[in-house]
Amino acid sequence: MPGSTELGLAEAKRRLLAREISAKELALAHLDAMEQARDLNAFITETPEMALEMAEAADARLAKGEAGLLEGLPIAIKDLFCTEGVPTSAGSHILDGFTPPYESTVTAKLWAAGAVSLGKTNLDEFAMGSSNMTSHHGPVRNPWTRPEDNAALVPGGSSGGSAAAVAARIALAATGTDTGGSIRQPAAFCGITGIKPTYGRCSRFGIVAFASSLDQAGAFGRSVEDTALLLQAMAGYDPKDSTSADLPVPDWAGSLSGKVKGLKIGIPAEYRVEGMPKAIEELWQAGADWLAAEGAELVEINLPHTKYALPTYYIIAPAEASSNLARYDGMRYGLRVEGENLAETYMKTRAEGFGAEVKRRIMIGTYVLSAGYYDAYYLKAQKVRRRIVDDFEAAFQKVDAILTPTAPSAAFRIGEKMDDPVAMYLNDVFTVPSSLAGLPAISVPAGFSAEGLPLGLQVIGKAWDEQTVLDTALALERAAGFEVLPYGLS
Amino acid sequence: MAQAAVQANLPPGWFTHPLQRPLNQSDRSHMSLDKATVRRISELARIEVPETDLEPLAQELSAILGWIEQLGEVDTADVAPMRSVMPITHPWREDVVDDGNRQDAITRNAPSAHDGYFVVPRVVE
């Protein structure tokens, strides 16, 4: 049925419950959109048969009045979540042929809530990247292009396929994971909403591990309400993840008010970095003005250790990655390249199986954890991390939420910035500090760059206070009125 | 100068341009890794690196480590390292088996498996 891919997740839910559309019609429309938009390379594995089966089962439950939270709603899953019987690649050559014999807790919750699987989305290899260019399965195209030309732009990363699929109206919503900005930055680049909840909200069980003290699952949608609804179905305590928090999951979507009256919103001076495009600074100011117009009080705050967040992250994340990725040895799953002996088999398998960025990070991580350097690097980074967390704790004594830009630029061209890893790392300059502090943060599309590309604003909240983050984001969404379709879509 | 005006509005010491400097212009030469060190890291990491790639990789890794060095500026004398960001208390549970007997499912993904075992290269000569 034409037009149903234009609905949001929450609106499609209302129509399904009212029996105005069927889950099967909705699935067919989205599968068609997926086929039409294959040139985006947003999916690594499509699951059309599964989608139709799940949709028919959803229609049966809807008919019986037994609808789950996401009954009959077609969504996409980042290919970092293990899905039983469906290949899971983490965007890497080293997991070639791997089909998990178990289901991640987050996806199990989504299927139990009645969601319909469209497929597994493309990503930077092992979620290491900010452009989706490090995927073994090739780059993803952002559905947005600059108005004046048709040159392919990156969707951001690492959850680039999920963000592109939602922006291109292939999926109503999608899951992502965020280690240093991997949901928020692609959401900003693709003109959609993306939230990373508090560390511990979503179970990490069955998510291919990158940096365990930072990895957190989250949600993409085309509105704050849609994003809240999906996150609600993903979150919750899981005994299989020792860092999962045993807290009830609030009805975030149902409690959304968009009220910011009386809230104190912090504007951190340290996020005014040199060389930030003027459009981003102006949008940041506009966002502050919109919130003030709704009755929020703006408060200048300081987060003095902001500039140390990225270098801290680039010790902690590679160190944890080098340890987590030690399991890919060619013995139990994935690729094996035979050598003369066991050691050589390991070295050849990992040399061929990992891409350049993953190797670079494993080697940095191995070095900073090696004998004689552990204290100077890893321990030092863990101490600076506490300084960064202390900055946020002090700030949240004075404010209820913090407003910043999401990324220091709009989407760039495929191939740009690829030669210098450190320049690439700069993409995450505004998202990494809240990741290190484990705080909930959202990106909302709010305006345009000088080239006419979407820009996002980030709202960071107190631990476990996703509701304030979502309400502040909704106030921004209403004021911004961002309703432009990607130029790439006709 | 426009440049000076911009910098005057910034908090002291916060510039992103060191991040944007091309990698071969590291000003932290004392941090540079040599080929032998990179070879040793590659052995520890169990990643084969061809001889011709050692030098370029040494430069890349040196630049990243040089950039990371700025953490030395932060006073962390009395700071306890942060190992877990959320204060989560680990729950107790009964010490019982609640999963298992899934040998077939587990070995199904192996590059080589036989009769419920992973087949690996000879380890002991």
XYZ file of C-alpha atoms in Angstrom:
615
model
C 0.000 0.000 0.000
C 1.590 3.222 -1.129
C 2.325 5.749 1.571
C 2.548 3.383 4.514
C 6.343 3.683 4.606
C 5.804 7.370 5.351
C 4.102 6.615 8.671
C 6.106 6.804 11.837
C 6.436 3.828 14.167
C 3.891 5.179 16.659
C 1.417 6.182 13.920
C 1.699 2.783 12.205
C 1.062 1.179 15.608
C -2.140 3.210 16.033
C -3.341 2.200 12.559
C -2.542 -1.462 13.148
C -4.439 -1.436 16.439
C -7.366 0.301 14.731
C -7.132 -2.435 12.025
C -6.898 0.259 9.333
C -3.879 -1.520 7.898
C -2.522 -5.016 8.317
C 0.933 -6.031 9.437
C 1.313 -7.912 6.153
C 0.561 -4.795 4.072
C 3.026 -2.840 6.169
C 5.705 -5.522 5.784
C 5.173 -5.747 2.009
C 5.444 -1.958 1.602
C 8.709 -1.897 3.540
C 10.156 -4.941 1.770
C 9.385 -3.168 -1.501
C 11.143 -0.024 -0.251
C 14.129 -2.152 0.777
C 14.352 -3.612 -2.717
C 14.015 -0.191 -4.378
C 16.799 1.269 -2.259
C 19.397 -1.511 -2.565
C 21.907 0.969 -3.994
C 22.204 2.455 -0.488
C 23.805 -0.838 0.660
C 22.077 -0.344 4.000
C 21.509 -4.068 4.586
C 23.998 -6.921 4.832
C 21.296 -9.582 5.194
C 17.663 -9.125 4.140
C 15.083 -11.359 5.823
C 11.944 -11.016 3.644
C 10.530 -14.504 4.336
C 10.968 -13.989 8.050
C 9.291 -10.582 7.763
C 6.203 -12.030 6.075
C 5.963 -14.929 8.525
C 6.295 -12.594 11.486
C 3.769 -10.172 9.964
C 1.200 -12.943 9.477
C 1.686 -14.072 13.073
C 1.312 -10.449 14.172
C -1.930 -10.091 12.207
C -3.244 -13.203 13.953
C -2.382 -11.781 17.374
C -3.854 -8.385 16.442
C -7.065 -10.138 15.435
C -7.193 -11.826 18.839
C -6.484 -8.540 20.626
C -3.152 -9.800 21.949
C -0.888 -7.130 20.509
C 2.582 -6.624 21.980
C 4.236 -3.212 22.267
C 5.586 -3.334 18.686
C 3.094 -5.788 17.184
C 3.424 -5.954 13.399
C 5.903 -3.092 13.083
C 8.757 -3.671 10.582
C 12.166 -2.702 11.914
C 15.826 -3.220 11.021
C 18.550 -4.639 13.258
C 22.180 -3.556 13.263
C 24.265 -6.551 12.213
C 26.056 -6.486 15.551
C 23.132 -8.157 17.359
C 23.280 -11.954 17.259
C 20.109 -13.338 15.731
C 19.418 -17.063 15.939
C 19.526 -18.671 12.499
C 20.247 -15.368 10.720
C 23.870 -14.651 9.734
C 25.600 -12.045 11.895
C 28.766 -10.458 10.519
C 29.645 -7.402 12.654
C 30.669 -5.965 9.276
C 33.768 -8.158 9.334
C 35.317 -10.717 7.003
C 36.442 -12.720 10.044
C 32.839 -13.687 10.867
C 32.161 -15.024 7.365
C 29.544 -17.744 7.499
C 28.733 -17.230 11.185
C 25.109 -17.968 12.046
C 24.459 -17.513 15.759
C 22.925 -20.455 17.607
C 21.306 -18.007 20.040
C 19.441 -14.696 20.121
C 20.628 -11.453 21.715
C 18.472 -10.349 24.638
C 17.532 -7.060 22.935
C 16.322 -8.712 19.719
C 14.560 -11.453 21.704
C 12.638 -8.709 23.515
C 11.757 -7.034 20.207
C 10.412 -10.249 18.671
C 8.499 -10.990 21.879
C 6.944 -7.511 21.548
C 5.730 -8.479 18.063
C 8.229 -6.534 15.921
C 8.808 -7.711 12.341
C 12.419 -8.241 11.127
C 13.324 -6.688 7.771
C 16.981 -7.640 8.024
C 20.424 -6.883 9.396
C 21.967 -3.517 8.651
C 25.456 -2.595 7.530
C 27.953 -1.068 9.961
C 31.586 -0.184 10.411
C 33.613 -3.335 11.077
C 33.059 -4.321 14.730
C 31.402 -0.886 15.134
C 34.798 0.822 14.795
C 34.300 3.905 12.677
C 32.290 7.054 12.110
C 31.538 6.762 8.400
C 30.496 3.160 7.719
C 33.546 3.034 5.422
C 35.314 0.279 7.358
C 32.623 -2.353 6.662
C 33.820 -5.479 4.861
C 30.477 -5.324 3.059
C 31.203 -1.950 1.491
C 30.162 1.598 2.325
C 26.566 2.697 2.911
C 25.199 5.675 0.979
C 23.448 8.360 2.949
C 19.971 8.894 1.399
C 20.782 12.597 1.620
C 22.932 14.217 -1.049
C 23.972 17.845 -1.321
C 21.227 19.680 -3.213
C 23.601 20.706 -6.010
C 25.037 17.291 -6.864
C 24.449 13.591 -6.598
C 27.787 12.577 -5.083
C 27.496 9.868 -2.437
C 27.805 10.967 1.177
C 28.573 8.804 4.207
C 25.683 8.059 6.591
C 27.993 8.339 9.587
C 28.823 5.378 11.727
C 29.138 2.954 13.077
C 25.369 2.278 12.864
C 25.284 3.762 9.343
C 23.053 1.128 7.734
C 20.406 1.456 10.454
C 20.363 5.256 10.173
C 20.198 5.157 6.365
C 17.393 2.556 6.412
C 15.251 4.673 8.731
C 15.974 7.932 6.864
C 15.212 6.262 3.507
C 11.820 5.012 4.777
C 12.878 1.367 4.449
C 12.334 0.650 8.146
C 10.006 2.376 10.619
C 12.772 2.266 13.195
C 16.040 0.430 13.783
C 18.362 -0.703 16.526
C 21.885 0.608 16.856
C 24.740 0.426 19.307
C 26.740 3.346 20.606
C 30.256 3.092 22.042
C 31.461 6.650 21.425
C 28.706 8.161 19.276
C 27.745 5.361 16.892
C 24.009 6.092 17.173
C 23.972 9.858 17.654
C 26.424 10.842 14.907
C 24.755 8.767 12.124
C 21.334 9.996 13.312
C 22.584 13.568 12.865
C 24.132 12.807 9.451
C 20.916 11.168 8.178
C 18.419 13.687 9.601
C 16.727 11.310 12.050
C 16.552 10.813 15.818
C 18.818 8.426 17.723
C 19.137 7.739 21.434
C 21.802 6.016 23.503
C 20.316 5.217 26.910
C 22.170 5.064 30.219
C 24.882 2.386 30.329
C 23.148 -0.668 31.784
C 19.641 0.049 30.410
C 19.836 -2.484 27.598
C 21.385 -5.905 27.937
C 24.640 -6.381 26.064
C 24.091 -10.158 25.947
C 24.438 -11.324 22.350
C 25.753 -8.017 21.034
C 29.176 -8.527 19.448
C 31.474 -6.820 21.945
C 33.684 -3.852 21.016
C 34.492 -1.957 24.251
C 32.488 -3.507 27.044
C 32.630 -0.616 29.515
C 31.145 1.701 26.853
C 28.967 -0.395 24.496
C 25.253 0.298 24.827
C 22.325 -0.535 22.551
C 19.919 2.186 21.505
C 17.259 3.194 19.017
C 16.730 5.122 15.777
C 13.393 6.592 14.685
C 12.031 9.429 12.595
C 10.606 11.130 15.681
C 11.315 11.343 19.383
C 8.125 9.398 20.114
C 9.109 6.575 17.734
C 12.592 6.401 19.215
C 11.191 6.276 22.760
C 8.776 3.513 21.789
C 11.491 1.308 20.287
C 13.888 1.894 23.188
C 11.159 0.933 25.634
C 10.833 -2.465 23.961
C 14.629 -2.999 23.979
C 15.444 -2.003 27.560
C 15.248 -4.006 30.748
C 17.151 -6.115 33.230
C 18.885 -9.252 32.052
C 20.700 -11.624 34.403
C 22.882 -12.686 31.445
C 24.628 -9.283 31.440
C 26.367 -8.504 34.729
C 26.314 -4.763 33.939
C 22.588 -4.721 33.205
C 20.661 -2.590 35.698
C 17.838 -4.154 37.679
C 15.469 -1.213 37.263
C 11.935 -1.029 35.896
C 11.585 0.333 32.361
C 9.440 3.479 32.416
C 6.716 4.107 29.831
C 8.857 6.732 28.105
C 6.669 7.057 24.997
C 3.449 7.216 27.004
C 4.854 9.800 29.406
C 6.241 12.124 26.706
C 5.110 15.697 27.264
C 7.756 17.844 25.582
C 7.504 20.127 28.624
C 10.711 21.922 29.502
C 9.212 24.733 31.576
C 11.331 25.240 34.666
C 14.053 22.870 33.497
C 17.624 24.079 33.761
C 19.520 23.418 30.545
C 23.320 23.554 30.658
C 25.351 25.053 27.818
C 28.935 23.812 28.203
C 31.519 26.427 27.233
C 34.044 23.729 26.292
C 31.922 22.508 23.396
C 32.664 25.730 21.505
C 35.605 24.372 19.578
C 37.766 26.210 17.147
C 36.854 25.740 13.521
C 33.270 24.632 14.148
C 31.140 25.591 11.119
C 29.055 28.702 11.668
C 25.799 26.888 10.845
C 26.425 24.494 13.738
C 27.109 27.301 16.196
C 23.972 29.117 15.040
C 21.864 25.974 15.316
C 23.154 25.382 18.825
C 22.102 28.945 19.734
C 18.729 28.427 18.043
C 18.191 25.257 20.055
C 18.938 27.129 23.269
C 16.530 29.895 22.238
C 13.751 27.390 21.437
C 14.081 25.803 24.866
C 14.163 29.222 26.548
C 10.992 30.192 24.669
C 9.307 27.116 26.168
C 10.252 28.225 29.661
C 13.556 26.467 30.233
C 16.327 28.315 31.987
C 19.699 28.306 30.230
C 22.743 27.934 32.447
C 26.372 28.336 31.362
C 28.306 25.342 32.661
C 31.854 24.075 32.494
C 33.018 20.577 31.678
C 36.746 21.313 31.981
C 38.064 17.898 30.923
C 36.115 17.782 27.650
C 39.213 18.050 25.493
C 40.715 14.974 27.134
C 37.701 12.792 26.400
C 38.752 11.726 22.899
C 42.324 10.714 23.788
C 40.957 8.916 26.877
C 38.477 7.096 24.683
C 41.218 6.117 22.241
C 43.035 4.294 25.026
C 40.071 2.664 26.753
C 38.153 1.559 23.656
C 41.123 -0.029 21.816
C 42.363 -1.665 25.035
C 38.992 -3.303 25.634
C 38.682 -4.128 21.928
C 42.074 -5.856 21.814
C 40.908 -8.061 24.656
C 37.380 -8.685 23.288
C 38.568 -9.427 19.757
C 41.114 -11.998 20.945
C 38.328 -14.571 20.542
C 38.537 -14.371 16.739
C 41.203 -16.997 16.276
C 39.779 -19.128 13.460
C 39.078 -22.111 15.688
C 35.437 -22.002 16.731
C 33.679 -19.845 14.121
C 34.271 -17.697 11.082
C 37.284 -17.510 8.846
C 40.343 -19.737 9.198
C 43.497 -19.272 7.117
C 45.771 -22.287 7.556
C 49.429 -21.721 8.436
C 52.364 -24.038 9.142
C 51.427 -24.315 12.818
C 48.870 -23.011 15.314
C 50.562 -19.642 15.931
C 50.880 -18.998 12.220
C 47.242 -19.980 11.664
C 46.185 -17.408 14.258
C 48.354 -14.688 12.695
C 47.247 -15.356 9.124
C 43.579 -15.700 10.050
C 43.557 -12.377 11.903
C 45.660 -10.617 9.253
C 43.198 -11.586 6.535
C 40.025 -11.455 8.622
C 40.366 -7.963 10.114
C 40.353 -4.689 8.166
C 42.890 -1.886 8.580
C 41.025 0.161 11.221
C 40.291 -2.876 13.387
C 43.933 -3.992 13.192
C 45.089 -0.476 14.063
C 42.882 -0.403 17.157
C 43.794 -3.923 18.275
C 47.466 -3.004 18.000
C 47.035 0.276 19.901
C 45.101 -1.638 22.545
C 47.708 -4.386 22.736
C 50.461 -1.792 23.135
C 48.767 0.233 25.875
C 48.027 -2.949 27.835
C 51.493 -4.445 27.369
C 53.943 -4.882 30.228
C 55.541 -1.597 31.216
C 52.918 0.615 29.578
C 49.726 -0.360 31.410
C 50.050 2.310 34.119
C 51.147 5.057 31.756
C 48.234 4.537 29.373
C 45.328 2.383 30.518
C 45.420 3.260 34.204
C 45.989 6.936 33.361
C 42.989 6.874 31.007
C 40.791 5.287 33.668
C 41.766 8.120 36.025
C 41.064 10.830 33.476
C 37.757 9.079 32.774
C 36.828 9.620 36.402
C 37.690 13.331 36.028
C 35.319 13.508 33.056
C 32.576 11.764 35.025
C 33.167 14.147 37.947
C 32.740 17.107 35.558
C 29.294 15.829 34.563
C 28.331 15.108 38.177
C 29.220 18.657 39.167
C 27.289 20.055 36.206
C 24.213 17.990 37.020
C 24.145 19.532 40.485
C 23.146 22.715 38.665
C 21.228 21.580 35.573
C 18.683 18.970 34.480
C 20.046 18.385 30.976
C 22.840 19.597 28.710
C 22.465 20.899 25.144
C 25.293 20.576 22.590
C 25.721 20.022 18.855
C 25.863 16.308 17.959
C 28.806 16.397 15.545
C 31.304 19.017 14.392
C 30.268 18.675 10.725
C 27.488 17.466 8.435
C 27.831 14.268 6.391
C 30.971 14.199 4.244
C 31.649 12.519 0.924
C 32.492 8.845 0.698
C 36.295 8.746 0.545
C 36.866 12.091 2.260
C 38.848 12.139 5.530
C 39.858 8.536 5.021
C 43.620 8.980 5.015
C 43.954 10.332 8.534
C 42.542 8.212 11.354
C 42.888 10.943 13.959
C 40.930 13.467 11.858
C 38.250 10.794 11.509
C 38.162 10.329 15.287
C 37.230 14.018 15.598
C 33.691 13.168 14.431
C 32.947 11.907 17.910
C 34.319 14.904 19.834
C 30.860 15.870 21.192
C 29.499 12.356 21.737
C 32.433 10.611 23.414
C 32.360 12.498 26.763
C 28.821 11.352 27.623
C 29.728 7.815 26.508
C 32.656 7.778 28.923
C 30.257 8.945 31.642
C 27.630 6.325 30.695
C 24.929 8.995 30.407
C 21.783 8.939 28.247
C 22.020 11.171 25.184
C 19.938 11.784 22.093
C 20.443 13.453 18.729
C 17.495 15.294 17.158
C 17.538 16.657 13.590
C 17.180 20.406 13.988
C 18.578 22.304 11.002
C 20.815 22.407 7.964
C 24.450 23.011 7.148
C 25.586 25.632 4.624
C 25.555 22.842 1.985
C 21.929 21.998 2.856
C 22.596 18.811 4.838
C 20.932 17.819 8.111
C 22.481 18.792 11.441
C 21.618 17.401 14.843
C 21.435 18.748 18.367
C 22.403 16.547 21.287
C 20.689 16.449 24.671
C 22.611 14.730 27.480
C 20.818 13.765 30.687
C 21.451 12.429 34.155
C 21.957 8.706 34.599
C 18.618 6.837 34.321
C 16.774 10.062 33.392
C 15.954 9.228 29.769
C 12.562 10.891 30.273
C 14.021 14.404 30.626
C 16.281 13.750 27.646
C 13.277 12.667 25.553
C 11.065 15.548 26.675
C 13.775 18.113 25.951
C 14.336 16.452 22.576
C 10.603 16.606 21.834
C 10.571 20.334 22.605
C 13.454 20.765 20.135
C 11.710 18.577 17.547
C 8.506 20.660 17.747
C 10.373 23.952 17.490
C 12.671 22.816 14.678
C 9.876 21.393 12.529
C 12.388 19.285 10.603
C 10.179 17.619 8.006
C 12.247 17.594 4.857
C 12.644 14.327 2.975
C 16.171 13.315 1.947
C 16.872 14.873 -1.458
C 17.973 11.462 -2.680
C 14.392 10.179 -2.234
C 11.896 11.311 -4.796
C 42.985 39.126 13.386
C 39.870 37.039 12.923
C 41.775 33.976 14.067
C 42.803 35.621 17.329
C 39.241 36.778 17.982
C 37.946 33.249 17.616
C 40.580 31.898 19.942
C 39.935 34.580 22.529
C 36.415 33.217 22.981
C 37.629 29.682 23.535
C 38.479 28.243 26.919
C 42.264 28.077 27.301
C 43.962 25.151 25.654
C 41.064 23.733 23.712
C 41.886 23.499 20.056
C 41.029 20.705 17.743
C 43.708 21.423 15.187
C 46.266 19.030 16.693
C 43.755 16.364 15.794
C 43.621 17.509 12.214
C 47.376 17.618 11.687
C 48.567 15.150 9.032
C 49.912 12.033 10.629
C 53.468 12.305 9.359
C 53.952 15.618 11.153
C 53.874 14.348 14.701
C 55.617 16.793 16.986
C 55.924 14.164 19.691
C 58.842 12.377 18.133
C 59.929 10.986 21.503
C 56.822 8.809 21.383
C 57.597 7.276 18.038
C 57.505 3.516 17.802
C 60.167 1.765 15.774
C 59.719 -1.165 13.416
C 60.914 -3.669 16.002
C 58.295 -2.522 18.488
C 55.538 -2.729 15.891
C 56.698 -6.237 15.014
C 56.514 -7.188 18.690
C 53.008 -5.685 19.046
C 51.863 -7.591 15.973
C 53.143 -10.821 17.515
C 51.406 -10.104 20.830
C 48.206 -9.246 18.944
C 48.557 -12.358 16.732
C 48.206 -10.311 13.567
C 50.702 -10.955 10.792
C 52.102 -7.703 9.398
C 54.172 -7.864 6.188
C 57.672 -6.370 6.505
C 56.806 -3.552 4.064
C 53.855 -2.423 6.222
C 55.832 -2.120 9.460
C 57.210 1.354 8.773
C 53.920 3.021 7.694
C 52.132 1.345 10.602
C 54.837 2.582 12.982
C 54.172 6.126 11.781
C 50.387 5.814 12.141
C 50.554 4.296 15.599
C 53.166 6.856 16.697
C 50.930 9.720 15.637
C 47.952 8.295 17.536
C 50.068 7.669 20.637
C 51.598 11.136 20.321
C 48.123 12.643 20.314
C 47.124 10.540 23.329
C 50.169 11.835 25.255
C 48.303 15.043 26.090
C 46.623 13.149 28.945
C 49.874 13.718 30.795
C 48.654 17.304 31.382
C 45.812 16.107 33.632
C 46.597 15.900 37.327
C 45.375 12.498 38.452
C 47.476 12.151 41.581
C 44.591 11.382 43.956
C 42.146 9.977 41.451
C 40.958 6.400 41.688
C 40.760 4.701 38.271
C 37.226 4.248 36.962
C 36.582 0.609 36.151
C 32.786 0.579 36.110
C 30.853 3.674 35.163
C 27.537 2.770 36.816
C 27.518 1.583 40.425
C 25.872 -1.757 39.789
C 25.804 -4.366 42.530
C 26.161 -7.862 41.223
C 23.312 -10.079 42.345
C 23.708 -13.513 43.897
C 22.196 -16.511 42.210
C 21.913 -20.218 42.823
C 24.913 -22.161 41.514
C 22.927 -24.351 39.155
C 23.242 -25.289 35.506
C 20.523 -23.510 33.512
C 21.809 -23.988 29.974
C 23.980 -26.452 28.103
C 23.941 -29.718 26.161
C 24.159 -27.761 22.947
C 27.335 -29.262 21.505
C 25.934 -29.504 17.976
C 24.711 -25.906 17.920
C 28.045 -24.681 19.250
C 30.310 -26.634 16.881
C 28.104 -25.960 13.845
C 29.932 -22.685 13.096
C 33.425 -24.143 13.381
C 35.681 -24.062 10.306
C 36.406 -27.695 11.186
C 34.551 -29.918 13.670
C 34.281 -33.656 14.222
C 32.026 -35.676 16.482
C 31.228 -32.791 18.828
C 34.804 -31.453 18.961
C 36.529 -28.475 17.371
C 39.310 -29.632 15.056
C 42.391 -27.417 15.475
C 45.959 -27.518 14.152
C 48.362 -29.736 16.079
C 49.476 -27.875 19.234
C 51.829 -30.387 20.847
C 54.465 -31.852 18.529
